[in-house]
CSV table of C-alpha atoms in Angstrom, one decimal:
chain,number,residue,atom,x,y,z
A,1,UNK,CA,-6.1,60.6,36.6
A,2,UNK,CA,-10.0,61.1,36.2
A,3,UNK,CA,-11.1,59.9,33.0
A,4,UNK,CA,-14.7,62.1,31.8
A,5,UNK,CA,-16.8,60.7,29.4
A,6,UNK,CA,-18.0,63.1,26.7
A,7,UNK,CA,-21.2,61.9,24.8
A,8,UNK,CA,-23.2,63.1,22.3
A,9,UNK,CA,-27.1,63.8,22.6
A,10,UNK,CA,-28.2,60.4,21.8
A,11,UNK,CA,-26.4,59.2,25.7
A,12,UNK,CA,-29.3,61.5,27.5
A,13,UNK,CA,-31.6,57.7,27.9
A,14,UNK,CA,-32.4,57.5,31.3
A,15,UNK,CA,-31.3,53.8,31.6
A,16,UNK,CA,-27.4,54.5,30.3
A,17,UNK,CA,-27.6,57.7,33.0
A,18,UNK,CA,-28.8,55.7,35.8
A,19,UNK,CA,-26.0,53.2,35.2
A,20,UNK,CA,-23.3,55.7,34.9
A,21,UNK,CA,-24.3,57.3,38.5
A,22,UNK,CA,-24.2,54.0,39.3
A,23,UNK,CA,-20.9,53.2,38.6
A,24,UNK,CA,-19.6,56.5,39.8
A,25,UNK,CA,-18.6,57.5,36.6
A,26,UNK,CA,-17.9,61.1,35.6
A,27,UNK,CA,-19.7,61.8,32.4
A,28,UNK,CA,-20.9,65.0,30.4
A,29,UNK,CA,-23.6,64.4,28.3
A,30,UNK,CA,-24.9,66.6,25.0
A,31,UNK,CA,-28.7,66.9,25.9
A,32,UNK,CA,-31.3,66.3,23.0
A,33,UNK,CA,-34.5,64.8,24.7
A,34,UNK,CA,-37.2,66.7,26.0
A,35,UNK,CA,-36.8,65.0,28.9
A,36,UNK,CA,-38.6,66.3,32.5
A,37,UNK,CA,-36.6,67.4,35.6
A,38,UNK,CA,-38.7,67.6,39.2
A,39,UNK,CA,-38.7,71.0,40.4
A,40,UNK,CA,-39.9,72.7,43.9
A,41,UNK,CA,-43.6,73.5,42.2
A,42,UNK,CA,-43.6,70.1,39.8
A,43,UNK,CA,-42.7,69.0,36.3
A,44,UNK,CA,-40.2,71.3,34.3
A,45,UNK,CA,-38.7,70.5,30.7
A,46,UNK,CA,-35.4,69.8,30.9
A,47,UNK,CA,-34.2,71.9,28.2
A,48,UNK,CA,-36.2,75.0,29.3
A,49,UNK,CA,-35.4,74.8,33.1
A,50,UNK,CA,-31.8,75.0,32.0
A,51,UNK,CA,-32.6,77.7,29.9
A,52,UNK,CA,-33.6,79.7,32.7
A,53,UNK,CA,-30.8,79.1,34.5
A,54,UNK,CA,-28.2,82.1,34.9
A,55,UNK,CA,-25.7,81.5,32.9
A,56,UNK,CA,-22.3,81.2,34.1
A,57,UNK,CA,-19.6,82.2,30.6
A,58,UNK,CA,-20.3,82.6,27.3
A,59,UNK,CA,-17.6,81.7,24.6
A,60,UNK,CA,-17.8,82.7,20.6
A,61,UNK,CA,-16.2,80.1,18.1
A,62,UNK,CA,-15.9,80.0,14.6
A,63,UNK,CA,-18.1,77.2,13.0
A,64,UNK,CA,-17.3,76.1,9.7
A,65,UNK,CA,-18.3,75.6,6.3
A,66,UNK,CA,-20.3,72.6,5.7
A,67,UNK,CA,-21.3,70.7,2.4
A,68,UNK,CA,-23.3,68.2,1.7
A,69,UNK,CA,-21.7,64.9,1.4
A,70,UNK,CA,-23.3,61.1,1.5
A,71,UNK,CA,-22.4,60.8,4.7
A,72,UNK,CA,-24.0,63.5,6.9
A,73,UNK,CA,-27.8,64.2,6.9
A,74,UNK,CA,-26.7,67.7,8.4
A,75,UNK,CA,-28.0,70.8,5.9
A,76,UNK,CA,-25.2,72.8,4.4
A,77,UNK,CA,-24.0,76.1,6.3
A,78,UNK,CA,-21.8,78.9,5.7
A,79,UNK,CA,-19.3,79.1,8.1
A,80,UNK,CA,-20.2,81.9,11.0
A,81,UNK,CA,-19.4,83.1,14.4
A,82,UNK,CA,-21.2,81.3,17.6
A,83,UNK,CA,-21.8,82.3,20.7
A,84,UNK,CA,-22.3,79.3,23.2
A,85,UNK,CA,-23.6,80.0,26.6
A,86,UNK,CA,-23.0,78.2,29.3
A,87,UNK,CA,-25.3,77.4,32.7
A,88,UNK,CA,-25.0,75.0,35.4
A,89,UNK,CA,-27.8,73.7,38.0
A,90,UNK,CA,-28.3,70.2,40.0
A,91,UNK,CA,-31.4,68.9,38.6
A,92,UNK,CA,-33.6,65.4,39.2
A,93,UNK,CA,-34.3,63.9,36.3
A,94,UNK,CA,-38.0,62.3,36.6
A,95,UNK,CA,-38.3,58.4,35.5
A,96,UNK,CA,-40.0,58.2,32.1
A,97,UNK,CA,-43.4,57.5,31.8
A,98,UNK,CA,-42.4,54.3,29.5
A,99,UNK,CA,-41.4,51.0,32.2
A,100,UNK,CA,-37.8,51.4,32.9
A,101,UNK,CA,-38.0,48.9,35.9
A,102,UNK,CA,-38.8,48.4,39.5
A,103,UNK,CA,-35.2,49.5,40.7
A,104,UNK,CA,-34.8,52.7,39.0
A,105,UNK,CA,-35.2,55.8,41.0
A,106,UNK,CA,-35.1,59.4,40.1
A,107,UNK,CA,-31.6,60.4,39.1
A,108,UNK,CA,-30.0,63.2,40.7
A,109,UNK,CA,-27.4,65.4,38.4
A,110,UNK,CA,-25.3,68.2,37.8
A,111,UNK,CA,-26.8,69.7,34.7
């Protein structure tokens, strides 16, 4: 059995990524940051280099209603039809700019 860790957006910091690879952990991680990946010709965003990336299914699913309650910040929605599109690339995720530490290197990922 292979267990897959499925995080939400806030999982993208480069420390907690690093360590995972480390570990040899299988992870899939929602994206938020506008992180940078090192491409052939430079810098890219993260977000818009995977964009650009053909995309390899696409799936529609129902969302659903959502109200306001104390507990969410979220906006209320209608409920509606989605499509999600899906892409794949290996990507090198550039160390921040902030000090993360002399023994941090550039992480290498299936994005």
């Amino acid at each position: 059995m292979q267990l897959i860790h499925v995080e939400d957006r806030e999982a993208d910091i480069f420390e907690s990524l690093s360590e995972r690879l480390r570990r040899g952990m299988s992870f899939i991680v929602r994206a938020q940051s506008w992180r940078n990946v090192i491409v052939d010709d430079g810098i890219e965003n993260f977000l818009e280099h995977m964009q650009s990336q053909p995309r390899s299914f696409r799936r529609v699913v129902t969302l659903s209603r959502r109200t306001k309650t104390w507990q969410t910040r979220s906006p209320e929605r209608d409920g509606r039809q989605a499509t999600l599109a899906f892409a794949a690339a290996p990507v090198v995720i550039r160390i921040p700019n902030v000090r993360v530490g002399a023994l941090h290197a550039p992480l290498h990922v299936n994005a």
